[in-house]
Short mmCIF file of C-alpha atoms in Angstrom, two decimals:
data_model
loop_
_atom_site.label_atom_id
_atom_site.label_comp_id
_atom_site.label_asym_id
_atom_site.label_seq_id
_atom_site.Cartn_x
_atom_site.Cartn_y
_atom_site.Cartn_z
CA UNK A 380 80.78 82.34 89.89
CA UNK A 381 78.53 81.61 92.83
CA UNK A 382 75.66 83.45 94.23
CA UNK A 383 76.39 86.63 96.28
CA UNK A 384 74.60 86.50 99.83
CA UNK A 385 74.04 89.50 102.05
CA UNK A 386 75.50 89.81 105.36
CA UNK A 387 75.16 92.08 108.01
CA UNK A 388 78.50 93.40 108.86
CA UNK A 389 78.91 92.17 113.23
CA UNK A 390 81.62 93.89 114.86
CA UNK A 391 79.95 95.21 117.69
CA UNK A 392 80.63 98.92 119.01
CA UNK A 393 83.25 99.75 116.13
CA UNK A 394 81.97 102.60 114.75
CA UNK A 395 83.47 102.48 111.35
CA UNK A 396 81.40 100.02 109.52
CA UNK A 397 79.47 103.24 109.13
CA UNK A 398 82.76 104.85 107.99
CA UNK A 399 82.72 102.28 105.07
CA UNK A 400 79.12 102.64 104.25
CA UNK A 401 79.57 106.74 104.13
CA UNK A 402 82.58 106.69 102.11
CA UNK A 403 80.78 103.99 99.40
CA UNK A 404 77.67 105.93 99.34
CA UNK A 405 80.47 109.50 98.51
CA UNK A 406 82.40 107.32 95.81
CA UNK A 407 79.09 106.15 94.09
CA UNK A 408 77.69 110.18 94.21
CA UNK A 409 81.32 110.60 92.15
CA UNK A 410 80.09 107.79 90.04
CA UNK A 411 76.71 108.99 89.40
CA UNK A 412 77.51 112.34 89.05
CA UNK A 413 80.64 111.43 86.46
CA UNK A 414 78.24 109.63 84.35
CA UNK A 415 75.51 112.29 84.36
CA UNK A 416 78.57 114.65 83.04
CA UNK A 417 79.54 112.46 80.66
CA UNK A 418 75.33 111.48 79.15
CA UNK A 419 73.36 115.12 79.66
CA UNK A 420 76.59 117.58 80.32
CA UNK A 421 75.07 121.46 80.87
CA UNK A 422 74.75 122.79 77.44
CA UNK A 423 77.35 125.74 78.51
CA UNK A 424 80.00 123.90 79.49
CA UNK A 425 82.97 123.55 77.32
CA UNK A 426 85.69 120.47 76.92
CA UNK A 427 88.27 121.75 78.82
CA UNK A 428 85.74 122.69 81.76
CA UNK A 429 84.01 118.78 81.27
CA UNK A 430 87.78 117.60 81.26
CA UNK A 431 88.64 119.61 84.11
CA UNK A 432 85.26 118.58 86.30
CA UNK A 433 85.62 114.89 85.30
CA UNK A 434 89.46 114.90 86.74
CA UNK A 435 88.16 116.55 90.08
CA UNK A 436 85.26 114.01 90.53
CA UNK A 437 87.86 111.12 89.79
CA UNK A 438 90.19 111.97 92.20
CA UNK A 439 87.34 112.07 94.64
CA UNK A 440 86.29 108.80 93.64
CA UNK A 441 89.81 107.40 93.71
CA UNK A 442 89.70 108.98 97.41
CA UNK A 443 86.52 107.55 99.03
CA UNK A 444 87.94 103.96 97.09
CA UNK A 445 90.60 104.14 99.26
CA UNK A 446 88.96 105.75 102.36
CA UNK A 447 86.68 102.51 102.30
CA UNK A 448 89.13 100.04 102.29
CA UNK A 449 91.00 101.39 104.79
CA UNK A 450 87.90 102.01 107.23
CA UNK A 451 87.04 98.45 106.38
CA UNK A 452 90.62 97.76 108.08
CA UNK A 453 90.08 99.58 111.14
CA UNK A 454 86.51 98.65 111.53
CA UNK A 455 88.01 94.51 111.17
CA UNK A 456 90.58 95.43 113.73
CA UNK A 457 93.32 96.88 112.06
CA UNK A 458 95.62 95.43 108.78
CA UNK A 459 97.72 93.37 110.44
CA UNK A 460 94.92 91.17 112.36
CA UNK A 461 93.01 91.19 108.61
CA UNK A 462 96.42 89.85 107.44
CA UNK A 463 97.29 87.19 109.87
CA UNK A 464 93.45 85.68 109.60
CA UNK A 465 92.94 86.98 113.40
CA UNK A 466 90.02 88.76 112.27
CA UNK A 467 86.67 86.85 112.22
CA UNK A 468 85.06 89.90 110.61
CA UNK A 469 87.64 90.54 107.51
CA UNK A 470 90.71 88.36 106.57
CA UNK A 471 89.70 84.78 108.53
CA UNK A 472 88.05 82.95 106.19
CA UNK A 473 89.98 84.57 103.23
CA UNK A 474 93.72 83.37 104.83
CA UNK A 475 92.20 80.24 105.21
CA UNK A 476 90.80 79.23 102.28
CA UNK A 477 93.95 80.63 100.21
CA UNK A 478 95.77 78.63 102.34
CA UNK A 479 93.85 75.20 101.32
CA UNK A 480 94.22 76.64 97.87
CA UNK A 481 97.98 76.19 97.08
CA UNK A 482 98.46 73.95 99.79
CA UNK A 483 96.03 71.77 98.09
CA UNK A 484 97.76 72.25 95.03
CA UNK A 485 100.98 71.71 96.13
CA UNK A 486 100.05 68.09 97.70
CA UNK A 487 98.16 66.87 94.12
CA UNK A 488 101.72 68.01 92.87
CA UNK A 489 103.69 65.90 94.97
CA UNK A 490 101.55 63.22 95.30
CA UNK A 491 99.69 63.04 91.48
CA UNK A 492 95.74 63.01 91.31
CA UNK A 493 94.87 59.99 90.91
CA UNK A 494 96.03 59.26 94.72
CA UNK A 495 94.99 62.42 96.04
CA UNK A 496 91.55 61.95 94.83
CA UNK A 497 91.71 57.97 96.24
CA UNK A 498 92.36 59.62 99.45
CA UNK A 499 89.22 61.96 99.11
CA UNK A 500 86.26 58.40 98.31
CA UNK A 501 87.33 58.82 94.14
CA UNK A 502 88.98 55.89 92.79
CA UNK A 503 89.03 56.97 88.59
CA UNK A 504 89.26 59.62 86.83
CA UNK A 505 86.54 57.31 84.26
CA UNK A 506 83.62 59.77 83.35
CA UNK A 507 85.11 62.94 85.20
CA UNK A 508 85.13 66.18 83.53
CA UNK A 509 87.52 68.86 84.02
CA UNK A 510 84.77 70.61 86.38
CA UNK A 511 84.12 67.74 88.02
CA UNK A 512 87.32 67.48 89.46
CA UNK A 513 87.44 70.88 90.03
CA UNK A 514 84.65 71.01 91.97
CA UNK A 515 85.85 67.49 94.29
CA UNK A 516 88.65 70.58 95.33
CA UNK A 517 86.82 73.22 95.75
CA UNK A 518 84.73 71.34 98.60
CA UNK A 519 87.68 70.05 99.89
CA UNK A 520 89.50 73.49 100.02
CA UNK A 521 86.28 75.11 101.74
CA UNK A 522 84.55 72.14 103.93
CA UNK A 523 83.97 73.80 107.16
CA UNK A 524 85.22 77.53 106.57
CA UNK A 525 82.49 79.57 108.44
CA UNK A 526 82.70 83.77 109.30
CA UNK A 527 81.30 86.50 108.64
CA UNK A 528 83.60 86.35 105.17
CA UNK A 529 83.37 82.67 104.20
CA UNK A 530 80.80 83.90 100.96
CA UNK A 531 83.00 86.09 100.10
CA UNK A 532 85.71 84.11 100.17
CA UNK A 533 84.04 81.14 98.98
CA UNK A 534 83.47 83.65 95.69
CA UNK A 535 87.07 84.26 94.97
CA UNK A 536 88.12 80.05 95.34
CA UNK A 537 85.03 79.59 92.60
CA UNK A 538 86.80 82.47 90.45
CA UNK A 539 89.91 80.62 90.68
CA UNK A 540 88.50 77.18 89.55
CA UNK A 541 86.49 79.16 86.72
CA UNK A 542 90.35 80.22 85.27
CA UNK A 543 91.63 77.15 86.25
CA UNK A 544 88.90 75.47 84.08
CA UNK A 545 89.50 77.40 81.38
CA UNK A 546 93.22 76.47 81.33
CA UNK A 547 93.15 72.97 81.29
CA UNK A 548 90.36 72.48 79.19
CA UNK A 549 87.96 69.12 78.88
CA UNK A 550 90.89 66.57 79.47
CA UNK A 551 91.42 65.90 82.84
CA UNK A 552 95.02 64.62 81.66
CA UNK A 553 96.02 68.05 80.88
CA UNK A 554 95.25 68.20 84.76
CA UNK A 555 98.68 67.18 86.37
CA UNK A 556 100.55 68.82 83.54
CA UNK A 557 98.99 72.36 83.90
CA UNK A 558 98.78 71.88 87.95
CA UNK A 559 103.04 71.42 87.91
CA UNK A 560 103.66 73.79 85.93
CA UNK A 561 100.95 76.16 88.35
CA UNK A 562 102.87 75.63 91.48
CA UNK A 563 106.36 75.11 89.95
CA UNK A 564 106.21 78.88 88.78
CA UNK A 565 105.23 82.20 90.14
CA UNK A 566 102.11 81.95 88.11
CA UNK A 567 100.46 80.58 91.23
CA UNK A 568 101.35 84.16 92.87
CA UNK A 569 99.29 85.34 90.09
CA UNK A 570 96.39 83.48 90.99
CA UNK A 571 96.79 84.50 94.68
CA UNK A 572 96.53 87.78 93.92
CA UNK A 573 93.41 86.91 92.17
CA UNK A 574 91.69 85.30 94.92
CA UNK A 575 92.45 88.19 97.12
CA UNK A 576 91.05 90.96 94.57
CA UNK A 577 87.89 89.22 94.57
CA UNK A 578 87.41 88.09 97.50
CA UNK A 579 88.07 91.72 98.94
CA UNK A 580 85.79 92.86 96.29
CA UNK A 581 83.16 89.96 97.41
CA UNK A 582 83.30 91.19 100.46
CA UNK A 583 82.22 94.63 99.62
CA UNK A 584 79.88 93.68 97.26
CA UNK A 585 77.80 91.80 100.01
CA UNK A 586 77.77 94.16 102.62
CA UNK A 587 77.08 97.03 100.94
CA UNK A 588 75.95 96.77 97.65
CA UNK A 589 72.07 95.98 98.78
CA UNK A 590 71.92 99.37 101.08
CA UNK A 591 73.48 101.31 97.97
CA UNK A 592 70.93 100.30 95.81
CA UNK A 593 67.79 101.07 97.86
CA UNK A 594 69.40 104.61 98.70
CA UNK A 595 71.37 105.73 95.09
CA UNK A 596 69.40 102.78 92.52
CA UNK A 597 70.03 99.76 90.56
CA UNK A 598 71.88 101.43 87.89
CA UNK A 599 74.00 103.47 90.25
CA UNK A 600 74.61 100.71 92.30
CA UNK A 601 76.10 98.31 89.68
CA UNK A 602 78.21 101.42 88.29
CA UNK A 603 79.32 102.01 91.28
CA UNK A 604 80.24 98.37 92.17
CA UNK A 605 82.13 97.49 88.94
CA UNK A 606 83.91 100.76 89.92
CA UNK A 607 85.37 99.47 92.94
CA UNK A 608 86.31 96.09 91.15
CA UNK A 609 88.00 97.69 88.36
CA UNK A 610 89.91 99.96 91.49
CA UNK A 611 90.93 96.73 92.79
CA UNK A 612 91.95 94.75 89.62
CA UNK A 613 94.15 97.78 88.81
CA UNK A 614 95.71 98.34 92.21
CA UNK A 615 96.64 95.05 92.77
CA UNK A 616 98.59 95.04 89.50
CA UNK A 617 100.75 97.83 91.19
CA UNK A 618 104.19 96.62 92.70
CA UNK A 619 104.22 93.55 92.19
CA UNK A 620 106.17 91.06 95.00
CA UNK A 621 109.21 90.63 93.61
CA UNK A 622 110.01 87.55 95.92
CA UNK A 623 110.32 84.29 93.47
CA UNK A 624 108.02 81.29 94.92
CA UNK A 625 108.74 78.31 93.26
CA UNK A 626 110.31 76.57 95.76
CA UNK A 627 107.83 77.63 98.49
CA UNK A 628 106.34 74.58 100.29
CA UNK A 629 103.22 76.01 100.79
CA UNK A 630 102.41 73.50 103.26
CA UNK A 631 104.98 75.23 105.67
CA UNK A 632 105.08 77.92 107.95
CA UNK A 633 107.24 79.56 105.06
CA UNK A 634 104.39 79.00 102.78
CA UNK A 635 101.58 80.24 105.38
CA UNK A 636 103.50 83.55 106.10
CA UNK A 637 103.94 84.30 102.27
CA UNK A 638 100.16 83.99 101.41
CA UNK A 639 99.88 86.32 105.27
CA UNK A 640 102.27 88.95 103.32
CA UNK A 641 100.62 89.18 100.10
CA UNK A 642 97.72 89.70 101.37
CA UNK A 643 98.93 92.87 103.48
CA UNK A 644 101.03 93.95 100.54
CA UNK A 645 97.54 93.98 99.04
CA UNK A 646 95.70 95.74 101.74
CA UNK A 647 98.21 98.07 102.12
CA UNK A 648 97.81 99.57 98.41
CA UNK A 649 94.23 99.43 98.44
CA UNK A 650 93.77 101.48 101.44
CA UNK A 651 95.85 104.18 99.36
CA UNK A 652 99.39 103.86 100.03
CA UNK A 653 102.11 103.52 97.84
CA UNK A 654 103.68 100.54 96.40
CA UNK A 655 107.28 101.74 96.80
CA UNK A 656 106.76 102.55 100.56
CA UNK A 657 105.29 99.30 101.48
CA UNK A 658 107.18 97.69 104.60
CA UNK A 659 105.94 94.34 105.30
CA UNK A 660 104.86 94.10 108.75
CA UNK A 661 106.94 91.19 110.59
CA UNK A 662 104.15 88.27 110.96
CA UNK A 663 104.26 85.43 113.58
#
């Protein structure tokens, strides 16, 4: 993946960037102080008590997880601007490049490689790796995508390619076969959901992560981190879309509104709600 870059977090006179920051710096004091537990426990303490502590500072963890996300929200201007993209903060860049993602996809599908790439200044595939097609997308997907999020998201396209890479293999001619299959399937579903656990986990990483580690410590701070991504990884394997996509035309306003409502399926369950109350919120 690409190189993280530090931003400083611009929406000015919201209050609850702070919000974010305080409830990071209480999940990685559960983090530090679970670990501690678990490496030098107090030499009178029994199992059951450990057991019983360790489920307490967990469920504090879980807590200030989801008390940061959903600060995040409010601080970007609520969920359903972060969904639609109307948030330059949080959400803009992310909508976007998804977006370019399977709507790039989708056209290389239609339209085979060969002549998608002609289109782009490539006329052969002749001496192109895998990755060097790859990364011919990528640009194209995010040429011009600029916010306070465009790293971030930016990070979660270059995860995608990474498993994309490691799908097709060294033979671009597997290309076409594995991209049909992709968007012909709600495997590419899969991969959104993907792009929008790292990239929300991106996006944490760089605006926080650098303050948590001159305040709590290297170690602390990478605990704590990989915390938060393992949060997200798990969450966002929780209720699942049941909606089939593969006859979305993600080049549509069909196609645009789906990508809009998996993301706020996402953000809603990250910010601590339940899966089996979600509502999706009626997008223009």
């Amino acid at each position: 993946m690409g190189t993280s870059h530090r931003h400083k977090l611009g929406v000015v006179g919201q209050p609850n960037w702070g919000s974010v920051s305080s409830s990071i710096t209480g999940l990685a004091n559960g983090v530090a102080e679970s670990d501690m537990l678990d490496n030098n426990p107090p030499a009178n303490m029994t199992s059951r008590q450990k057991s019983k502590r360790q489920s307490i500072i967990g469920a504090r963890i879980n807590k200030n997880y989801h008390h940061a996300v959903r600060n995040l929200l409010r601080a970007s201007g609520g969920r359903a601007k972060v969904s639609n993209g109307q948030s330059r903060a949080f959400g803009y860049a992310g909508i976007v490049v998804a977006g370019g993602l399977v709507g790039t996809f989708q056209e290389i599908t239609n339209n085979g490689l060969i002549p998608w790439l002609q289109r782009n200044g490539i006329s052969s595939l002749e001496g192109m790796s895998c990755r060097d097609i790859l990364d011919i997308i990528r640009k194209y997907i995010d040429n011009g995508v600029t916010g306070l999020d465009d790293t971030a998201a930016k990070e979660a396209l270059e995860h995608v390619m990474d498993l994309l890479e490691s799908r097709i293999g060294d033979d671009p001619l597997n290309f076409e076969k594995i991209m049909n299959n992709l968007v012909g399937s709600d495997e590419i579903k899969n991969l959104l959901d993907e792009f929008f656990g790292v990239y929300i986990y991106s996006f944490l990483s760089q605006s926080f992560a650098e303050k948590l580690e001159h305040e709590k410590g290297t170690e602390t701070m990478y605990a704590t981190m990989l915390e938060i991504k393992e949060q997200i990884i798990d969450d966002i394997k929780t209720g699942k879309n049941g909606r089939s996509v593969a006859t979305v035309d993600w080049n549509s306003e069909d196609g645009k509104n789906f990508i809009k409502s998996e993301f706020d399926r996402i953000l809603f369950i990250l910010a601590g709600n339940e899966a089996v109350s979600y509502t999706h919120l009626t997008l223009p």
